[in-house]
Structures are given as structure tokens and as C-alpha cells.
Amino acid sequence: VPLAEQDIVWTVVVAAGSGARFGAAKQYERLGAERVLDVSVRVASEAGDGVVLVVPAEDVAREAAATPSARVVGGGATRSDSVRAGLAAVPAAASIVCVHDAARPFASAALYSAVVAAVRAGADAAVPGVPVTDTIKVVDAGAVVTTPPRASLVAVQTPQAFRAGVLRAAHATGAEGTDDAALVEATGGRVVVVPGEARNRKITHPDDLAWARGELRGASRP
Ligand code: CTP
Ligand code: MG
């Protein structure tokens, strides 16, 4: 068996949002002894070879001082713009790039391993997905267009892993999406799904942070 070619894995952690639904810059909220983004950067660092942290432009100097383990850059107006800013700071030597929402502090190192393994096995991209429990309808102007069979749907999380060149090409078009895999899908790439984690919930509203703090307390209980 030939030695597997060594992949170099970098992660872009996007934390440049404004937290409109949360009502504050949620990435800086405390979660135990750390802040939400610190937890996300720490796990990403453990899981790969390097991290680019993307924060609001006005916070770059402060966060670079607070996070010496990462390359810190300023983000853009949309999530896709922020990913592009992060990608520009990923070394050319990286062969696999993961993109992770700072707002998902409970993504495990094992989840990074799973998406990276799927890309190493030949996929252009790999995303964590969990079955949906609600029925989801496609709507237009308040009227239902169609109801996709629930068994065919998954709710998708981050970290999402990509062959570096595929992600760079997908983002070179300047396209917009609520995740990065959508841009790769649009260019005809093969995106596979690995099992996501129920605990890997995104902090979107204040009750999500209350839940996350409760999870931490539960985890520290004997
Ligand atoms: N994000 C980013 N740059 C943006 C918008 C979002 O880096 N211009 C990041 C957020 O910081 C977050 C992740 O993308 O970690 C997922 O986005 P979301 O949960 O929507 O966070 P916000 O955009 O901050 O929240 P909201 O949409 O409620 O304003
Ligand atoms: Mg947003």
C-alpha cells in the first residue's frame, strides 16, 4: 500500500457577523471560561494544521492580540464575503480547507475528522447533516409551492470540508450562499453528507446561548 499523500488542513472560522437576530455580537459572549469564538477556534486548531479567524474589520487588532494561534483578518458584508476574506489568508500549501461558523462552539474534533476523511476519500466537499423533524415546505409569497418528502431532507451544519482548489474556484465567482457547499454544488462539484451532531447547534437567538451555557454546566457535572 503506498503511503497516503499528506494533506494539509486549514480551517476558516467565520465570526464577522453582527448577530442581528441575537441582538448583539454573539461571537464575543461568554461560554464558561472562554468566549464563543475562542471555543470554536480552539477546537479548529486541535483538528487541523492552522486557523484563519475572520472578525469584523474594526475588531481585527484586538482579536489578533487575543488569538495568537490564528491568522486574524477582517470580514465582509455577507457570510460569503467573509469566507472569501478568510480564504485569501489560507496558505497556498493547504490542500483541504474547512469552513466553520464561530457560532457553533460545540462542533467536535471528531466531526472535523469525519468531513475531512470524506474529502480525502474523493469528495469535492463534505457537510454534516442531521434529519429534520419538522415538515419543510417550499413557499412563495405566503403560498405553498411544494412539500419535499421529509426523508429526503437534512439540516446542514458546519464544519464543512473542501478540496482547497474546489472551494477557491467556487468562491472566485463572487457567488452568495448561506453555506459554502451550495457554491460548490452550483459549480457541479460532488458534495457528500456525513452524520452531523445534535449538540452542534448554532447560536442564533438568545435562547440558543442559554441552552449552550446549560450544556456546559451539564458537562462539568459529575
Ligand atoms: N458571518 C460572518 N460575516 C458575515 C455574516 C456572518 O463571518 N457578514 C458569520 C457569523 O459571525 C456566524 C456565521 O457566519 O459565525 C453564521 O452566521 P449567522 O448565524 O447568521 O450569524 P450573524 O450573521 O452574526 O447573525 P444574524 O444573521 O442574526 O445577523
Ligand atoms: Mg447571518
PDB file of C-alpha atoms and ligand atoms in Angstrom:
ATOM      1  CA  VAL A   1       0.000   0.000   0.000  1.00  0.00           C
ATOM      2  CA  PRO A   2       1.529   3.368  -0.983  1.00  0.00           C
ATOM      3  CA  LEU A   3       1.858   5.946   1.723  1.00  0.00           C
ATOM      4  CA  ALA A   4      -1.151   8.262   1.704  1.00  0.00           C
ATOM      5  CA  GLU A   5      -0.289  11.698   0.456  1.00  0.00           C
ATOM      6  CA  GLN A   6      -0.168  14.035   3.399  1.00  0.00           C
ATOM      7  CA  ASP A   7      -2.976  16.590   3.331  1.00  0.00           C
ATOM      8  CA  ILE A   8      -2.540  19.985   4.952  1.00  0.00           C
ATOM      9  CA  VAL A   9      -5.829  21.038   6.580  1.00  0.00           C
ATOM     10  CA  TRP A  10      -6.676  24.649   7.413  1.00  0.00           C
ATOM     11  CA  THR A  11      -9.941  25.985   8.822  1.00  0.00           C
ATOM     12  CA  VAL A  12     -11.587  29.349   8.205  1.00  0.00           C
ATOM     13  CA  VAL A  13     -13.666  30.251  11.286  1.00  0.00           C
ATOM     14  CA  VAL A  14     -16.141  32.974  10.337  1.00  0.00           C
ATOM     15  CA  ALA A  15     -17.042  35.331  13.172  1.00  0.00           C
ATOM     16  CA  ALA A  16     -17.682  38.598  11.323  1.00  0.00           C
ATOM     17  CA  GLY A  17     -21.474  38.705  11.599  1.00  0.00           C
ATOM     18  CA  SER A  18     -23.407  41.333  13.505  1.00  0.00           C
ATOM     19  CA  GLY A  19     -25.764  38.989  15.356  1.00  0.00           C
ATOM     20  CA  ALA A  20     -28.936  40.828  14.308  1.00  0.00           C
ATOM     21  CA  ARG A  21     -31.258  38.020  15.413  1.00  0.00           C
ATOM     22  CA  PHE A  22     -29.344  37.552  18.665  1.00  0.00           C
ATOM     23  CA  GLY A  23     -29.386  41.293  19.319  1.00  0.00           C
ATOM     24  CA  ALA A  24     -25.617  41.607  19.952  1.00  0.00           C
ATOM     25  CA  ALA A  25     -22.221  40.388  18.707  1.00  0.00           C
ATOM     26  CA  LYS A  26     -22.899  36.836  19.911  1.00  0.00           C
ATOM     27  CA  GLN A  27     -19.421  35.595  18.958  1.00  0.00           C
ATOM     28  CA  TYR A  28     -17.974  37.508  21.932  1.00  0.00           C
ATOM     29  CA  GLU A  29     -20.477  36.210  24.527  1.00  0.00           C
ATOM     30  CA  ARG A  30     -19.005  34.176  27.378  1.00  0.00           C
ATOM     31  CA  LEU A  31     -19.323  30.416  27.351  1.00  0.00           C
ATOM     32  CA  GLY A  32     -17.732  29.098  30.529  1.00  0.00           C
ATOM     33  CA  ALA A  33     -14.197  30.451  30.896  1.00  0.00           C
ATOM     34  CA  GLU A  34     -13.950  31.315  27.190  1.00  0.00           C
ATOM     35  CA  ARG A  35     -15.912  33.289  24.607  1.00  0.00           C
ATOM     36  CA  VAL A  36     -17.987  31.575  21.917  1.00  0.00           C
ATOM     37  CA  LEU A  37     -15.413  32.265  19.182  1.00  0.00           C
ATOM     38  CA  ASP A  38     -12.496  31.161  21.393  1.00  0.00           C
ATOM     39  CA  VAL A  39     -14.090  27.730  21.804  1.00  0.00           C
ATOM     40  CA  SER A  40     -14.616  27.423  18.047  1.00  0.00           C
ATOM     41  CA  VAL A  41     -11.024  28.481  17.277  1.00  0.00           C
ATOM     42  CA  ARG A  42      -9.568  26.118  19.903  1.00  0.00           C
ATOM     43  CA  VAL A  43     -11.355  23.045  18.514  1.00  0.00           C
ATOM     44  CA  ALA A  44     -10.492  24.030  14.926  1.00  0.00           C
ATOM     45  CA  SER A  45      -6.821  24.394  15.948  1.00  0.00           C
ATOM     46  CA  GLU A  46      -6.828  20.951  17.556  1.00  0.00           C
ATOM     47  CA  ALA A  47      -8.457  19.408  14.500  1.00  0.00           C
ATOM     48  CA  GLY A  48      -6.139  20.734  11.756  1.00  0.00           C
ATOM     49  CA  ASP A  49      -2.887  22.433  10.822  1.00  0.00           C
ATOM     50  CA  GLY A  50      -3.946  26.078  11.033  1.00  0.00           C
ATOM     51  CA  VAL A  51      -6.806  28.526  11.508  1.00  0.00           C
ATOM     52  CA  VAL A  52      -7.839  31.797   9.890  1.00  0.00           C
ATOM     53  CA  LEU A  53     -10.248  33.724  12.115  1.00  0.00           C
ATOM     54  CA  VAL A  54     -12.495  36.258  10.365  1.00  0.00           C
ATOM     55  CA  VAL A  55     -13.875  39.053  12.562  1.00  0.00           C
ATOM     56  CA  PRO A  56     -15.490  42.452  11.933  1.00  0.00           C
ATOM     57  CA  ALA A  57     -12.841  44.751  10.417  1.00  0.00           C
ATOM     58  CA  GLU A  58     -12.872  47.088  13.408  1.00  0.00           C
ATOM     59  CA  ASP A  59     -12.014  44.194  15.777  1.00  0.00           C
ATOM     60  CA  VAL A  60      -9.004  42.770  13.903  1.00  0.00           C
ATOM     61  CA  ALA A  61      -6.248  44.364  16.031  1.00  0.00           C
ATOM     62  CA  ARG A  62      -7.888  43.395  19.320  1.00  0.00           C
ATOM     63  CA  GLU A  63      -8.680  39.829  18.238  1.00  0.00           C
ATOM     64  CA  ALA A  64      -5.226  39.288  16.704  1.00  0.00           C
ATOM     65  CA  ALA A  65      -3.756  40.116  20.118  1.00  0.00           C
ATOM     66  CA  ALA A  66      -6.291  37.852  21.864  1.00  0.00           C
ATOM     67  CA  THR A  67      -5.807  34.909  19.466  1.00  0.00           C
ATOM     68  CA  PRO A  68      -2.106  34.453  18.611  1.00  0.00           C
ATOM     69  CA  SER A  69      -2.793  30.887  17.423  1.00  0.00           C
ATOM     70  CA  ALA A  70      -4.766  32.128  14.385  1.00  0.00           C
ATOM     71  CA  ARG A  71      -4.285  34.434  11.418  1.00  0.00           C
ATOM     72  CA  VAL A  72      -6.920  37.134  12.019  1.00  0.00           C
ATOM     73  CA  VAL A  73      -8.491  39.059   9.144  1.00  0.00           C
ATOM     74  CA  GLY A  74     -11.469  41.380   8.643  1.00  0.00           C
ATOM     75  CA  GLY A  75     -14.724  40.086   7.191  1.00  0.00           C
ATOM     76  CA  GLY A  76     -17.267  41.444   4.742  1.00  0.00           C
ATOM     77  CA  ALA A  77     -20.915  42.415   4.466  1.00  0.00           C
ATOM     78  CA  THR A  78     -22.151  38.858   3.848  1.00  0.00           C
ATOM     79  CA  ARG A  79     -21.076  35.467   5.169  1.00  0.00           C
ATOM     80  CA  SER A  80     -19.779  34.526   1.704  1.00  0.00           C
ATOM     81  CA  ASP A  81     -17.686  37.730   1.604  1.00  0.00           C
ATOM     82  CA  SER A  82     -16.249  36.845   4.997  1.00  0.00           C
ATOM     83  CA  VAL A  83     -15.351  33.327   3.833  1.00  0.00           C
ATOM     84  CA  ARG A  84     -13.614  34.826   0.794  1.00  0.00           C
ATOM     85  CA  ALA A  85     -11.606  37.165   3.036  1.00  0.00           C
ATOM     86  CA  GLY A  86     -10.578  34.193   5.174  1.00  0.00           C
ATOM     87  CA  LEU A  87      -9.731  32.021   2.194  1.00  0.00           C
ATOM     88  CA  ALA A  88      -7.342  34.698   0.919  1.00  0.00           C
ATOM     89  CA  ALA A  89      -5.309  34.251   4.127  1.00  0.00           C
ATOM     90  CA  VAL A  90      -5.161  30.429   3.926  1.00  0.00           C
ATOM     91  CA  PRO A  91      -1.673  29.324   2.819  1.00  0.00           C
ATOM     92  CA  ALA A  92      -1.421  28.028  -0.745  1.00  0.00           C
ATOM     93  CA  ALA A  93       0.009  24.784   0.665  1.00  0.00           C
ATOM     94  CA  ALA A  94      -3.318  23.864   2.297  1.00  0.00           C
ATOM     95  CA  SER A  95      -4.886  21.003   0.329  1.00  0.00           C
ATOM     96  CA  ILE A  96      -8.116  20.734   2.343  1.00  0.00           C
ATOM     97  CA  VAL A  97      -9.975  23.761   3.733  1.00  0.00           C
ATOM     98  CA  CYS A  98     -12.734  23.581   6.323  1.00  0.00           C
ATOM     99  CA  VAL A  99     -15.177  26.433   6.886  1.00  0.00           C
ATOM    100  CA  HIS A 100     -16.800  26.738  10.297  1.00  0.00           C
ATOM    101  CA  ASP A 101     -19.304  29.115  11.877  1.00  0.00           C
ATOM    102  CA  ALA A 102     -17.852  30.571  15.085  1.00  0.00           C
ATOM    103  CA  ALA A 103     -21.463  30.473  16.312  1.00  0.00           C
ATOM    104  CA  ARG A 104     -21.296  26.639  16.575  1.00  0.00           C
ATOM    105  CA  PRO A 105     -18.997  26.158  19.576  1.00  0.00           C
ATOM    106  CA  PHE A 106     -19.944  22.513  20.167  1.00  0.00           C
ATOM    107  CA  ALA A 107     -18.688  21.053  16.878  1.00  0.00           C
ATOM    108  CA  SER A 108     -16.362  18.212  17.932  1.00  0.00           C
ATOM    109  CA  ALA A 109     -12.879  17.353  16.680  1.00  0.00           C
ATOM    110  CA  ALA A 110     -14.397  14.035  15.587  1.00  0.00           C
ATOM    111  CA  LEU A 111     -16.795  15.913  13.309  1.00  0.00           C
ATOM    112  CA  TYR A 112     -13.847  17.703  11.656  1.00  0.00           C
ATOM    113  CA  SER A 113     -12.193  14.295  11.198  1.00  0.00           C
ATOM    114  CA  ALA A 114     -15.335  12.909   9.567  1.00  0.00           C
ATOM    115  CA  VAL A 115     -15.738  15.683   6.979  1.00  0.00           C
ATOM    116  CA  VAL A 116     -12.003  15.743   6.222  1.00  0.00           C
ATOM    117  CA  ALA A 117     -11.976  11.947   5.801  1.00  0.00           C
ATOM    118  CA  ALA A 118     -14.818  12.155   3.269  1.00  0.00           C
ATOM    119  CA  VAL A 119     -12.860  14.676   1.191  1.00  0.00           C
ATOM    120  CA  ARG A 120      -9.697  12.563   1.447  1.00  0.00           C
ATOM    121  CA  ALA A 121     -11.814   9.653   0.171  1.00  0.00           C
ATOM    122  CA  GLY A 122     -12.573  11.606  -3.008  1.00  0.00           C
ATOM    123  CA  ALA A 123     -15.482  14.005  -2.479  1.00  0.00           C
ATOM    124  CA  ASP A 124     -15.126  17.647  -3.530  1.00  0.00           C
ATOM    125  CA  ALA A 125     -16.852  18.653  -0.301  1.00  0.00           C
ATOM    126  CA  ALA A 126     -18.403  17.098   2.789  1.00  0.00           C
ATOM    127  CA  VAL A 127     -21.039  18.571   5.084  1.00  0.00           C
ATOM    128  CA  PRO A 128     -22.541  17.361   8.380  1.00  0.00           C
ATOM    129  CA  GLY A 129     -26.288  16.777   8.139  1.00  0.00           C
ATOM    130  CA  VAL A 130     -28.974  15.748  10.609  1.00  0.00           C
ATOM    131  CA  PRO A 131     -32.506  14.517   9.799  1.00  0.00           C
ATOM    132  CA  VAL A 132     -35.187  17.206  10.036  1.00  0.00           C
ATOM    133  CA  THR A 133     -38.090  16.650  12.407  1.00  0.00           C
ATOM    134  CA  ASP A 134     -40.446  19.300  11.047  1.00  0.00           C
ATOM    135  CA  THR A 135     -42.118  19.009   7.663  1.00  0.00           C
ATOM    136  CA  ILE A 136     -40.466  21.589   5.392  1.00  0.00           C
ATOM    137  CA  LYS A 137     -42.415  23.377   2.652  1.00  0.00           C
ATOM    138  CA  VAL A 138     -41.191  25.498  -0.235  1.00  0.00           C
ATOM    139  CA  VAL A 139     -43.233  28.705  -0.184  1.00  0.00           C
ATOM    140  CA  ASP A 140     -43.587  31.775  -2.355  1.00  0.00           C
ATOM    141  CA  ALA A 141     -45.351  34.944  -1.226  1.00  0.00           C
ATOM    142  CA  GLY A 142     -47.135  33.079   1.547  1.00  0.00           C
ATOM    143  CA  ALA A 143     -48.405  30.228  -0.630  1.00  0.00           C
ATOM    144  CA  VAL A 144     -47.066  26.689  -0.613  1.00  0.00           C
ATOM    145  CA  VAL A 145     -45.292  25.651  -3.796  1.00  0.00           C
ATOM    146  CA  THR A 146     -44.368  22.100  -2.836  1.00  0.00           C
ATOM    147  CA  THR A 147     -43.619  19.770   0.076  1.00  0.00           C
ATOM    148  CA  PRO A 148     -40.392  17.786  -0.381  1.00  0.00           C
ATOM    149  CA  PRO A 149     -40.568  14.329   1.250  1.00  0.00           C
ATOM    150  CA  ARG A 150     -39.108  14.752   4.742  1.00  0.00           C
ATOM    151  CA  ALA A 151     -36.992  11.607   4.463  1.00  0.00           C
ATOM    152  CA  SER A 152     -35.045  13.281   1.638  1.00  0.00           C
ATOM    153  CA  LEU A 153     -34.117  16.349   3.744  1.00  0.00           C
ATOM    154  CA  VAL A 154     -31.237  17.038   6.116  1.00  0.00           C
ATOM    155  CA  ALA A 155     -30.396  20.148   8.113  1.00  0.00           C
ATOM    156  CA  VAL A 156     -26.796  21.063   7.367  1.00  0.00           C
ATOM    157  CA  GLN A 157     -24.146  22.229   9.825  1.00  0.00           C
ATOM    158  CA  THR A 158     -20.507  23.297   9.811  1.00  0.00           C
ATOM    159  CA  PRO A 159     -17.607  22.426   9.757  1.00  0.00           C
ATOM    160  CA  GLN A 160     -17.809  21.816   6.014  1.00  0.00           C
ATOM    161  CA  ALA A 161     -14.642  20.439   4.358  1.00  0.00           C
ATOM    162  CA  PHE A 162     -13.484  21.085   0.791  1.00  0.00           C
ATOM    163  CA  ARG A 163     -10.711  20.218  -1.642  1.00  0.00           C
ATOM    164  CA  ALA A 164      -8.934  23.583  -1.428  1.00  0.00           C
ATOM    165  CA  GLY A 165      -8.935  24.259  -5.171  1.00  0.00           C
ATOM    166  CA  VAL A 166     -12.639  23.464  -5.456  1.00  0.00           C
ATOM    167  CA  LEU A 167     -13.551  25.920  -2.695  1.00  0.00           C
ATOM    168  CA  ARG A 168     -11.301  28.628  -4.112  1.00  0.00           C
ATOM    169  CA  ALA A 169     -12.846  28.191  -7.585  1.00  0.00           C
ATOM    170  CA  ALA A 170     -16.400  28.222  -6.217  1.00  0.00           C
ATOM    171  CA  HIS A 171     -15.728  31.458  -4.330  1.00  0.00           C
ATOM    172  CA  ALA A 172     -13.865  33.087  -7.219  1.00  0.00           C
ATOM    173  CA  THR A 173     -17.230  33.716  -8.887  1.00  0.00           C
ATOM    174  CA  GLY A 174     -18.266  36.043  -6.055  1.00  0.00           C
ATOM    175  CA  ALA A 175     -21.409  33.958  -5.525  1.00  0.00           C
ATOM    176  CA  GLU A 176     -23.564  34.190  -2.407  1.00  0.00           C
ATOM    177  CA  GLY A 177     -24.986  31.335  -0.355  1.00  0.00           C
ATOM    178  CA  THR A 178     -25.983  30.578   3.204  1.00  0.00           C
ATOM    179  CA  ASP A 179     -23.332  27.859   3.202  1.00  0.00           C
ATOM    180  CA  ASP A 180     -20.226  27.151   1.134  1.00  0.00           C
ATOM    181  CA  ALA A 181     -21.283  23.743  -0.134  1.00  0.00           C
ATOM    182  CA  ALA A 182     -24.092  25.455  -2.088  1.00  0.00           C
ATOM    183  CA  LEU A 183     -21.478  27.304  -4.147  1.00  0.00           C
ATOM    184  CA  VAL A 184     -19.671  24.035  -4.886  1.00  0.00           C
ATOM    185  CA  GLU A 185     -22.993  22.368  -5.813  1.00  0.00           C
ATOM    186  CA  ALA A 186     -23.629  25.234  -8.254  1.00  0.00           C
ATOM    187  CA  THR A 187     -20.307  24.530  -9.999  1.00  0.00           C
ATOM    188  CA  GLY A 188     -21.172  20.834 -10.354  1.00  0.00           C
ATOM    189  CA  GLY A 189     -18.997  19.532  -7.515  1.00  0.00           C
ATOM    190  CA  ARG A 190     -19.767  16.321  -5.623  1.00  0.00           C
ATOM    191  CA  VAL A 191     -20.863  17.158  -2.082  1.00  0.00           C
ATOM    192  CA  VAL A 192     -21.386  14.300   0.370  1.00  0.00           C
ATOM    193  CA  VAL A 193     -23.176  14.286   3.726  1.00  0.00           C
ATOM    194  CA  VAL A 194     -21.741  12.790   6.915  1.00  0.00           C
ATOM    195  CA  PRO A 195     -23.752  12.384  10.138  1.00  0.00           C
ATOM    196  CA  GLY A 196     -23.997  15.708  11.980  1.00  0.00           C
ATOM    197  CA  GLU A 197     -24.183  16.172  15.742  1.00  0.00           C
ATOM    198  CA  ALA A 198     -27.365  17.092  17.654  1.00  0.00           C
ATOM    199  CA  ARG A 199     -25.221  19.113  20.072  1.00  0.00           C
ATOM    200  CA  ASN A 200     -23.714  21.159  17.224  1.00  0.00           C
ATOM    201  CA  ARG A 201     -26.456  23.778  17.428  1.00  0.00           C
ATOM    202  CA  LYS A 202     -25.863  27.269  16.026  1.00  0.00           C
ATOM    203  CA  ILE A 203     -26.207  30.148  18.442  1.00  0.00           C
ATOM    204  CA  THR A 204     -28.713  32.296  16.577  1.00  0.00           C
ATOM    205  CA  HIS A 205     -31.161  33.611  19.210  1.00  0.00           C
ATOM    206  CA  PRO A 206     -30.604  34.349  22.916  1.00  0.00           C
ATOM    207  CA  ASP A 207     -32.264  31.062  23.935  1.00  0.00           C
ATOM    208  CA  ASP A 208     -29.562  29.192  21.979  1.00  0.00           C
ATOM    209  CA  LEU A 209     -26.877  30.749  24.212  1.00  0.00           C
ATOM    210  CA  ALA A 210     -28.885  29.899  27.329  1.00  0.00           C
ATOM    211  CA  TRP A 211     -29.041  26.296  26.081  1.00  0.00           C
ATOM    212  CA  ALA A 212     -25.273  26.274  25.342  1.00  0.00           C
ATOM    213  CA  ARG A 213     -24.431  27.519  28.838  1.00  0.00           C
ATOM    214  CA  GLY A 214     -26.702  24.823  30.277  1.00  0.00           C
ATOM    215  CA  GLU A 215     -24.924  22.187  28.183  1.00  0.00           C
ATOM    216  CA  LEU A 216     -21.562  23.307  29.592  1.00  0.00           C
ATOM    217  CA  ARG A 217     -22.838  23.148  33.164  1.00  0.00           C
ATOM    218  CA  GLY A 218     -24.263  19.698  32.472  1.00  0.00           C
ATOM    219  CA  ALA A 219     -20.957  18.531  31.002  1.00  0.00           C
ATOM    220  CA  SER A 220     -18.994  19.706  34.064  1.00  0.00           C
ATOM    221  CA  ARG A 221     -21.372  17.968  36.498  1.00  0.00           C
ATOM    222  CA  PRO A 222     -20.045  14.623  37.805  1.00  0.00           C
TER     223      PRO A 222
HETATM  224  N1  CTP B   1     -20.730  35.732   9.483  1.00  0.00           N
HETATM  225  C1  CTP B   1     -19.599  36.398   9.005  1.00  0.00           C
HETATM  226  N2  CTP B   1     -19.733  37.511   8.224  1.00  0.00           N
HETATM  227  C2  CTP B   1     -20.965  37.964   7.896  1.00  0.00           C
HETATM  228  C3  CTP B   1     -22.131  37.304   8.336  1.00  0.00           C
HETATM  229  C4  CTP B   1     -21.973  36.168   9.135  1.00  0.00           C
HETATM  230  O1  CTP B   1     -18.480  35.988   9.326  1.00  0.00           O
HETATM  231  N3  CTP B   1     -21.044  39.079   7.143  1.00  0.00           N
HETATM  232  C5  CTP B   1     -20.565  34.584  10.392  1.00  0.00           C
HETATM  233  C6  CTP B   1     -21.202  34.796  11.761  1.00  0.00           C
HETATM  234  O2  CTP B   1     -20.307  35.526  12.607  1.00  0.00           O
HETATM  235  C7  CTP B   1     -21.500  33.398  12.234  1.00  0.00           C
HETATM  236  C8  CTP B   1     -21.681  32.609  10.939  1.00  0.00           C
HETATM  237  O3  CTP B   1     -21.236  33.451   9.870  1.00  0.00           O
HETATM  238  O4  CTP B   1     -20.440  32.826  12.994  1.00  0.00           O
HETATM  239  C9  CTP B   1     -23.127  32.185  10.733  1.00  0.00           C
HETATM  240  O5  CTP B   1     -23.932  33.343  10.545  1.00  0.00           O
HETATM  241  P1  CTP B   1     -25.187  33.745  11.432  1.00  0.00           P
HETATM  242  O6  CTP B   1     -25.506  32.700  12.417  1.00  0.00           O
HETATM  243  O7  CTP B   1     -26.232  34.233  10.507  1.00  0.00           O
HETATM  244  O8  CTP B   1     -24.583  34.986  12.306  1.00  0.00           O
HETATM  245  P2  CTP B   1     -24.886  36.547  12.119  1.00  0.00           P
HETATM  246  O9  CTP B   1     -24.885  36.880  10.673  1.00  0.00           O
HETATM  247  O10 CTP B   1     -23.942  37.267  13.007  1.00  0.00           O
HETATM  248  O11 CTP B   1     -26.353  36.652  12.729  1.00  0.00           O
HETATM  249  P3  CTP B   1     -27.630  37.370  12.057  1.00  0.00           P
HETATM  250  O12 CTP B   1     -27.839  36.716  10.716  1.00  0.00           O
HETATM  251  O13 CTP B   1     -28.729  37.122  13.031  1.00  0.00           O
HETATM  252  O14 CTP B   1     -27.242  38.830  11.935  1.00  0.00           O
HETATM  253 MG    MG B   2     -26.368  35.992   9.354  1.00  0.00          MG
END
